[in-house]
Amino acid sequence: MALQPSYTGCCHLSPVTLRLPSSNTHTSSSPLLSPALSDAESSRTDEEESEQKMDEAYYITKEILSTETTHLKDVEVITVSLHGSLGKVESLQGTSEQRMKALFSSMESVHQFHQVFLQQLEDVLTLWEGRSAHAKDTQIIGDFMLRNMTALRGLLPSLHRLEEVFLELQRDSPGQQELESLLQEFEQQKVCYLPLSCLLLKPLQRPLQYEKLLERLCRHYPPSHHDYNNCQRALGEASVVSSRLRHRLLHLQNLQRLDQLQRDLLGGEHLSSPGREFIREGCLYKLTKSGLQQRMFYLFSDMLLYTRKGLSCTNQFRVHGRLPLFGMLAEDSQSSVPHCFTIYSAQTTIGVAASSQLDMRCWLDDLNAAISRAPRYSELSALSLQQPVLVSPGQTHRPNTLSHVCWYRNQSVSLTDHITMMENQLSGYLLRKFKNSNGWQRLWVIFTNFCLFFYKTHQEDAPLASLPLLGYTVSVPSFSDPVSCQHVFKLHFKSHVYFFRADSEYTWRRWMEVIRRGVSFPGKVGHLTEDGNI
């Protein structure tokens, strides 16, 4: 049921330049918009800078609010948009009807919890901002979080039912084809900016994000602070919930990626066989008599699969070879080709080159670790290798999948990277500026699934554009860059340069930190098409 998001290499947004109110003007009633971003440089005294640094709890709370806003919208893609698209569940029959009823039933209480949580948090921040600047740090956020993290425990039965629904939707059953078609049709809508399988996992991931944010609050407050004990207790409650979900999430994330690849690859049938683990995917150059040829490689716990890029309208990757890991050997090559290593298997020997020394080491480490464990998967591998390379009819595919991003950026992504990305997500208002433009655009930006999604406001249902970040580097602007504002970070890929401005030093640091962690390592960049898109 899962399809990849529609990635675009360069986002083309409206050229309208928005001039925003100065940072000391609070004209909006929404805490998401305050303190307001400004396109004019503001001077701060040492006292103001010190005050902002001391008030980090406010910005952590605001981060909880901005990410909760995005999370509720993600939940509503299922509870509102999907439910509306399917119409009455009774129109489905048998197992499909039962699965959809179970899905909407488990999501109902999840939706209600996050809806109330968000509204109360907005009220807390509105009151907080209404106080004088020197009184802000007296706000007790710990008490509020403690009450809600305690209530979060009550969601565990619903979250476990959601997990069961997720597993059921991965299984084939009589009558499943009709439901599959309906879900694939829904995934083509703009509101479904991520694959449904990714959105289904979001409620299970959110408690882990609460835990990380509460850890930040606890590090900020000294033990003598009046809010310290409540923050510690709230962290304890969040940790109880996340500990019951974390191990299962690793399994579910693996199933999600296997199912995704099974649908995206021509000849990728039976990839989501029970017991198989996804390990790494990425672009490598295969050494042939005619020179280096670009291929996409996929490493699983029992086999190494490589593909060629198709010439169809969707440019899907077609499976070209499957190599069992049992008995395989992978080692460095003494070759004039940089970053080259050799793979020896029972069927053939192939030489491949990675885009960087670091990428080569990642491949070799993962390959050798998987090879050392391969005997326990040898039976599974034998069954998979006997499957013919077929093309399943009637499946809907998107042309710009994560595999395409890896292909054009010469990158690789592991399951560990997916897990790290799950824990490093962020959203909020930023000002964005192109390298050669004069003005700044104010946008609601979401970072998830290795990609930035741009919205006009936080109330919009569908993104204006997206920018996959694999291969990009994030840094502080240099003296030669055409920006002179505070709290600006730079995203750079080949000739493509973007500048983003945050509303505070804390938010600026968080965006840089989250992007660096979420995108893994930059590596070397690949090629773009003539129009600049991947």
XYZ file of C-alpha atoms in Angstrom:
534
model
C 0.000 0.000 0.000
C 2.963 2.302 0.459
C 4.264 4.657 -2.163
C 7.191 7.035 -2.012
C 6.707 10.755 -1.591
C 7.070 12.913 -4.650
C 10.562 14.313 -4.307
C 11.654 17.318 -6.326
C 15.268 18.333 -6.515
C 14.755 22.104 -6.571
C 11.648 23.678 -5.209
C 10.020 26.440 -7.229
C 7.934 28.613 -4.967
C 5.975 31.748 -5.579
C 8.278 34.726 -6.213
C 6.204 36.903 -3.868
C 8.407 38.497 -1.221
C 6.744 38.960 2.145
C 7.746 41.827 4.427
C 7.038 40.798 7.979
C 6.534 42.830 11.135
C 9.586 43.566 13.240
C 10.567 41.125 15.973
C 9.099 43.266 18.770
C 5.621 43.352 17.215
C 3.169 40.591 18.182
C 0.169 41.034 15.926
C -0.862 37.400 15.688
C -2.760 35.482 18.320
C -1.057 32.229 17.347
C 2.014 31.265 19.417
C 3.404 29.655 16.259
C 3.902 33.100 14.761
C 5.534 34.757 17.743
C 8.188 36.011 18.200
C 7.708 37.173 14.591
C 10.437 36.698 12.038
C 11.804 39.842 10.463
C 13.482 40.428 7.122
C 15.347 43.387 8.602
C 18.425 43.018 10.782
C 17.709 43.743 14.432
C 20.343 44.779 16.915
C 20.363 43.095 20.312
C 21.979 44.282 23.471
C 24.073 41.945 25.619
C 21.240 41.978 28.147
C 18.722 40.841 25.541
C 21.027 38.071 24.311
C 21.559 36.893 27.887
C 17.823 36.956 28.547
C 17.136 34.876 25.436
C 19.748 32.328 26.432
C 18.236 32.003 29.906
C 14.781 31.498 28.417
C 15.573 28.331 26.488
C 12.626 26.554 28.131
C 10.305 28.859 26.189
C 11.828 27.853 22.842
C 11.807 24.155 23.743
C 8.111 24.496 24.552
C 7.562 26.294 21.276
C 9.310 23.419 19.469
C 6.912 20.996 21.136
C 4.062 23.169 19.838
C 5.323 23.406 16.246
C 6.051 19.679 15.941
C 2.718 18.839 17.593
C 0.958 21.011 15.003
C 2.572 19.003 12.224
C 1.857 15.721 13.970
C -1.852 16.480 14.337
C -2.034 17.346 10.632
C -0.406 14.001 9.831
C -2.957 12.182 11.988
C -5.775 14.043 10.233
C -4.554 12.854 6.841
C -5.845 9.472 7.997
C -8.748 10.359 10.288
C -10.199 13.098 8.072
C -8.837 12.943 4.512
C -8.539 9.162 4.089
C -11.807 8.513 5.912
C -13.526 11.021 3.656
C -11.998 9.536 0.485
C -13.089 6.017 1.336
C -16.587 7.198 2.204
C -18.562 4.730 4.230
C -16.437 1.836 5.413
C -19.439 -0.406 4.806
C -18.788 -0.079 1.062
C -15.841 -2.430 1.578
C -16.390 -6.108 2.209
C -14.929 -8.789 4.446
C -11.360 -8.409 5.654
C -10.878 -4.997 4.010
C -13.882 -3.586 5.868
C -12.628 -4.984 9.174
C -9.156 -3.554 8.652
C -10.421 -0.058 7.870
C -12.801 -0.094 10.829
C -9.938 -1.171 13.080
C -7.725 1.580 11.653
C -10.208 4.416 12.168
C -11.226 3.086 15.583
C -7.647 3.014 16.876
C -6.889 6.425 15.358
C -9.958 8.083 16.884
C -8.565 8.201 20.429
C -5.103 9.110 19.102
C -6.616 12.037 17.211
C -8.574 13.198 20.239
C -5.527 13.103 22.537
C -3.334 15.172 20.221
C -6.132 17.608 19.427
C -6.685 18.415 23.129
C -2.947 18.408 23.859
C -2.295 20.934 21.074
C -5.103 23.272 22.138
C -3.957 23.290 25.765
C -0.343 23.846 24.734
C -1.369 26.821 22.584
C -3.111 28.299 25.635
C -0.011 27.742 27.788
C 2.243 29.549 25.314
C -0.242 32.364 24.765
C -0.280 33.047 28.517
C 3.497 32.687 28.639
C 3.981 35.295 25.915
C 1.544 37.629 27.612
C 3.809 37.974 30.637
C 6.675 40.387 30.861
C 9.955 39.177 29.440
C 11.547 38.818 32.881
C 8.659 36.686 34.145
C 8.673 34.172 31.295
C 10.881 31.631 33.027
C 8.418 31.367 35.912
C 6.018 29.503 33.624
C 5.571 25.898 34.793
C 5.659 23.746 31.657
C 6.653 20.640 33.636
C 3.273 20.360 35.369
C 1.473 20.575 32.021
C 3.734 17.959 30.410
C 3.456 15.656 33.419
C -0.346 15.600 33.205
C -0.272 14.919 29.459
C 2.507 12.327 29.519
C 0.578 10.483 32.237
C -2.477 10.574 29.975
C -0.296 9.323 27.107
C -0.016 5.972 28.892
C -3.738 5.568 28.366
C -3.116 5.660 24.600
C -0.952 2.527 24.647
C -3.839 0.113 23.861
C -4.810 2.238 20.844
C -1.196 2.449 19.697
C -0.829 -1.331 19.975
C -4.034 -1.787 17.933
C -2.606 0.601 15.335
C 0.498 -1.562 15.191
C -1.683 -4.625 14.557
C -3.548 -2.804 11.778
C -0.227 -1.817 10.194
C 0.861 -5.469 10.175
C -2.477 -6.618 8.768
C -2.233 -4.115 5.909
C 1.140 -5.609 4.946
C -0.381 -9.081 4.521
C -2.096 -10.370 1.407
C -5.627 -11.630 1.856
C -8.727 -12.330 -0.264
C -10.388 -9.105 -1.352
C -7.315 -7.029 -0.468
C -6.813 -5.863 -4.075
C -9.833 -3.526 -4.007
C -8.645 -1.867 -0.797
C -5.104 -1.707 -2.151
C -6.314 0.176 -5.223
C -8.306 2.638 -3.124
C -5.342 3.351 -0.863
C -2.976 3.803 -3.802
C -5.444 6.203 -5.383
C -5.573 8.214 -2.159
C -1.776 8.360 -1.990
C -1.757 10.273 -5.274
C -3.563 13.179 -3.611
C -1.437 16.181 -2.613
C -2.614 16.024 0.991
C -0.920 12.622 1.333
C 2.586 14.068 1.099
C 4.148 10.902 2.567
C 3.382 7.233 1.909
C 0.457 6.009 4.007
C 2.657 3.437 5.688
C 4.936 6.265 6.888
C 1.959 8.229 8.207
C 0.617 5.161 10.019
C 3.873 4.913 11.974
C 3.855 8.577 13.034
C 1.660 8.062 16.172
C 4.015 5.301 17.320
C 7.032 7.553 16.795
C 5.650 10.625 18.563
C 6.224 9.384 22.164
C 9.929 8.940 21.361
C 10.041 12.563 20.222
C 8.329 13.710 23.436
C 11.033 11.886 25.353
C 13.826 13.674 23.454
C 12.215 17.095 23.959
C 11.691 16.486 27.671
C 15.329 15.440 27.987
C 16.223 18.874 26.613
C 14.024 20.557 29.196
C 15.572 18.530 32.020
C 19.075 19.465 30.862
C 18.064 23.120 30.762
C 16.660 23.354 34.304
C 19.027 23.073 37.295
C 17.866 20.722 40.092
C 17.043 23.759 42.222
C 14.515 25.098 39.707
C 10.866 24.935 40.785
C 9.905 23.129 37.533
C 12.731 20.572 37.576
C 10.958 17.772 39.475
C 7.822 17.887 37.326
C 9.931 17.834 34.146
C 11.819 14.798 35.468
C 8.558 13.015 36.299
C 7.117 13.903 32.879
C 10.256 12.489 31.258
C 9.801 9.293 33.270
C 6.220 8.907 32.014
C 7.252 9.527 28.393
C 10.121 7.039 28.746
C 7.754 4.319 29.954
C 5.600 4.738 26.841
C 8.503 5.024 24.395
C 10.265 1.977 25.892
C 7.185 -0.124 25.120
C 7.192 1.068 21.505
C 10.861 1.472 20.567
C 11.718 -2.186 19.922
C 8.550 -2.780 17.907
C 9.193 0.365 15.881
C 12.488 -1.053 14.631
C 10.598 -4.072 13.322
C 7.821 -1.964 11.799
C 10.265 0.456 10.176
C 11.989 -2.529 8.576
C 8.677 -3.891 7.260
C 7.730 -0.471 5.917
C 10.941 -0.170 3.907
C 10.705 -3.742 2.579
C 7.118 -3.189 1.475
C 8.102 0.119 -0.134
C 10.896 -1.453 -2.152
C 8.713 -4.386 -3.156
C 6.344 -1.907 -4.791
C 8.950 0.431 -6.246
C 11.281 -2.109 -7.900
C 10.366 -3.942 -11.084
C 11.058 -7.563 -10.218
C 11.055 -6.858 -6.508
C 8.296 -9.334 -5.677
C 8.541 -11.252 -2.398
C 11.028 -8.785 -0.872
C 8.872 -8.408 2.221
C 9.213 -12.081 3.123
C 9.018 -12.813 6.877
C 12.426 -12.806 8.532
C 14.166 -10.554 6.018
C 15.844 -7.360 7.212
C 16.596 -4.300 5.113
C 20.111 -2.981 5.806
C 21.253 -0.432 3.204
C 20.450 0.947 -0.246
C 22.443 3.265 -2.433
C 24.219 4.080 -5.649
C 27.417 2.244 -6.589
C 29.357 2.050 -9.863
C 29.805 -1.461 -11.217
C 33.111 -2.149 -12.980
C 32.500 -3.676 -16.424
C 34.524 -4.196 -19.608
C 32.925 -1.078 -21.050
C 33.714 1.022 -17.981
C 31.894 2.098 -14.838
C 28.134 1.649 -14.949
C 25.832 3.190 -12.377
C 23.648 0.758 -10.421
C 21.391 0.858 -7.372
C 22.328 -1.777 -4.782
C 20.081 -3.063 -1.998
C 21.547 -5.010 0.911
C 19.292 -7.319 2.907
C 20.056 -9.788 5.675
C 20.161 -12.696 3.224
C 21.057 -11.263 -0.185
C 22.488 -8.371 -2.171
C 20.259 -7.132 -4.971
C 21.262 -4.693 -7.720
C 19.165 -2.887 -10.297
C 19.322 -0.853 -13.471
C 17.410 2.370 -13.981
C 14.526 1.800 -16.379
C 13.559 3.825 -19.407
C 9.820 3.839 -18.742
C 7.790 6.950 -17.993
C 8.289 6.314 -14.274
C 12.008 5.453 -14.619
C 11.608 2.547 -12.228
C 14.574 0.464 -11.197
C 14.524 -3.065 -12.605
C 16.149 -5.923 -10.703
C 19.207 -7.136 -12.618
C 20.866 -9.511 -10.188
C 20.475 -11.228 -6.806
C 23.489 -12.531 -4.895
C 23.067 -14.664 -1.734
C 25.161 -13.519 1.215
C 25.900 -17.055 2.375
C 29.518 -17.752 1.395
C 30.065 -14.201 0.087
C 33.276 -12.225 0.654
C 33.676 -8.422 0.355
C 37.006 -6.607 0.646
C 38.980 -3.543 -0.442
C 40.362 -3.580 -3.971
C 43.838 -2.597 -5.043
C 42.634 -0.586 -8.004
C 43.284 2.713 -9.714
C 39.550 3.402 -9.364
C 38.937 5.407 -6.164
C 36.844 3.901 -3.343
C 36.649 0.509 -5.047
C 35.879 -2.852 -3.412
C 35.259 -6.384 -4.672
C 32.339 -8.705 -3.940
C 32.983 -12.459 -4.340
C 29.941 -14.744 -4.444
C 29.272 -18.298 -5.597
C 27.753 -17.043 -8.864
C 30.086 -14.214 -9.846
C 32.704 -11.693 -8.812
C 31.991 -7.992 -9.238
C 33.931 -4.835 -8.528
C 32.110 -1.698 -7.445
C 33.104 1.870 -6.617
C 31.470 4.106 -4.037
C 31.163 7.900 -4.167
C 33.482 8.471 -1.209
C 35.802 6.678 1.179
C 33.230 7.024 3.947
C 30.453 5.529 1.801
C 32.739 2.626 0.842
C 33.466 1.913 4.511
C 29.739 1.961 5.323
C 29.028 -0.557 2.567
C 31.903 -2.851 3.552
C 31.040 -2.733 7.256
C 27.368 -3.501 6.617
C 28.156 -6.183 4.032
C 30.633 -8.030 6.234
C 28.379 -7.800 9.283
C 25.465 -9.207 7.258
C 27.653 -11.941 5.722
C 28.753 -13.088 9.179
C 25.092 -13.622 10.124
C 23.968 -14.981 6.745
C 23.792 -18.744 7.528
C 20.665 -18.321 9.624
C 18.939 -16.742 6.579
C 20.271 -19.152 3.940
C 16.968 -21.000 3.529
C 15.071 -17.744 3.106
C 17.652 -16.575 0.578
C 17.335 -19.742 -1.469
C 13.577 -19.302 -1.709
C 13.901 -15.646 -2.738
C 16.506 -16.318 -5.405
C 14.207 -18.851 -7.091
C 11.520 -16.219 -7.668
C 11.246 -15.071 -11.309
C 11.723 -11.407 -12.186
C 8.188 -10.319 -13.046
C 6.413 -7.017 -13.401
C 3.224 -6.761 -11.363
C 0.385 -5.200 -13.390
C -1.814 -2.403 -12.156
C 0.512 -0.879 -9.561
C 0.864 2.859 -9.293
C 4.385 4.205 -9.064
C 5.838 7.649 -8.500
C 8.899 8.636 -10.535
C 10.900 10.334 -7.755
C 11.410 7.807 -4.980
C 14.091 7.736 -2.306
C 16.004 5.382 -4.614
C 15.982 8.068 -7.302
C 17.354 10.596 -4.821
C 20.180 8.189 -3.914
C 20.811 7.601 -7.630
C 21.177 11.239 -8.632
C 23.001 12.298 -5.470
C 25.350 9.250 -5.306
C 24.198 8.519 -1.762
C 23.367 5.502 0.340
C 20.869 5.165 3.200
C 20.732 2.472 5.884
C 17.959 1.302 8.180
C 19.915 2.987 10.967
C 19.643 6.256 9.026
C 15.869 5.759 8.791
C 15.692 5.279 12.559
C 17.848 8.365 13.155
C 15.608 10.347 10.803
C 12.587 9.157 12.800
C 14.069 10.712 15.947
C 15.153 13.951 14.230
C 12.144 15.732 12.814
C 11.318 19.400 13.049
C 8.832 21.971 11.808
C 8.226 25.683 12.116
C 8.249 29.000 10.334
C 11.448 30.029 8.559
C 12.406 32.820 6.199
C 13.940 31.446 3.026
C 16.144 33.180 0.488
C 17.610 31.969 -2.781
C 21.267 32.641 -3.513
C 20.566 35.336 -6.099
C 17.327 36.790 -4.727
C 16.946 39.953 -2.667
C 13.928 39.241 -0.484
C 12.971 36.582 2.036
C 9.922 34.316 1.861
C 8.160 33.216 5.002
C 7.231 29.536 4.868
C 6.051 26.779 7.163
C 8.762 24.122 6.827
C 8.598 20.442 7.801
C 11.691 18.244 7.927
C 10.897 14.531 7.733
C 11.881 11.500 5.627
C 15.198 13.126 4.548
C 13.260 15.962 2.945
C 12.072 19.528 3.532
C 8.420 20.203 2.738
C 7.330 23.805 2.220
C 3.881 25.179 3.047
C 2.493 28.701 2.769
C 1.207 28.509 6.366
C 0.872 25.860 9.067
C -2.844 25.664 8.262
C -2.336 24.467 4.663
C -3.127 20.826 3.916
C -0.718 20.210 1.027
C 2.892 21.315 0.492
C 3.838 23.839 -2.180
C 7.087 22.016 -2.923
C 9.693 19.726 -1.439
C 13.463 19.528 -1.306
C 15.226 16.202 -0.593
C 18.357 16.862 1.449
C 20.496 13.769 0.812
C 23.816 15.124 -0.423
C 23.214 18.641 0.893
C 25.506 20.226 3.455
C 24.243 22.544 6.188
C 26.544 25.272 7.447
C 26.870 28.845 8.667
C 26.993 31.394 5.810
C 30.450 32.678 4.892
C 31.495 36.327 4.595
C 31.101 36.121 0.814
C 27.455 35.005 1.007
C 24.799 37.671 0.297
C 23.285 37.634 3.815
C 24.020 39.775 6.842
C 21.268 38.685 9.241
C 21.442 36.758 12.469
C 20.234 33.175 12.894
C 20.788 32.148 9.262
C 21.899 28.702 8.080
C 22.919 27.670 4.583
C 21.979 24.569 2.574
C 24.308 23.802 -0.308
C 24.329 21.172 -3.053
C 26.533 21.813 -6.096
C 25.320 25.137 -7.533
C 22.095 25.101 -5.502
C 22.229 27.316 -2.428
C 19.431 28.213 -0.009
C 19.505 30.433 3.066
C 17.056 29.993 5.935
C 16.548 32.381 8.839
C 15.139 31.310 12.202
C 13.443 33.450 14.861
C 15.992 32.796 17.614
C 19.423 31.412 18.323
C 17.870 28.301 19.856
C 15.715 27.580 16.795
C 18.654 28.250 14.477
C 20.822 25.766 16.376
C 18.040 23.171 16.403
C 17.467 23.309 12.645
C 21.170 22.851 11.933
C 21.467 20.056 14.507
C 18.410 18.142 13.295
C 19.327 18.389 9.602
C 22.890 17.255 10.265
C 21.717 14.247 12.243
C 18.761 13.401 10.033
C 20.580 13.516 6.705
C 23.461 11.373 7.997
C 26.660 12.329 6.153
C 26.884 14.498 3.014
C 29.216 12.376 0.861
C 29.933 13.420 -2.693
C 27.209 14.763 -4.915
C 25.973 13.317 -8.156
C 24.325 14.621 -11.272
C 21.175 16.604 -11.889
C 19.005 16.747 -14.943
C 19.228 19.765 -17.222
C 16.377 21.568 -15.482
C 18.007 21.121 -12.081
C 15.527 18.547 -10.736
C 16.415 15.058 -9.641
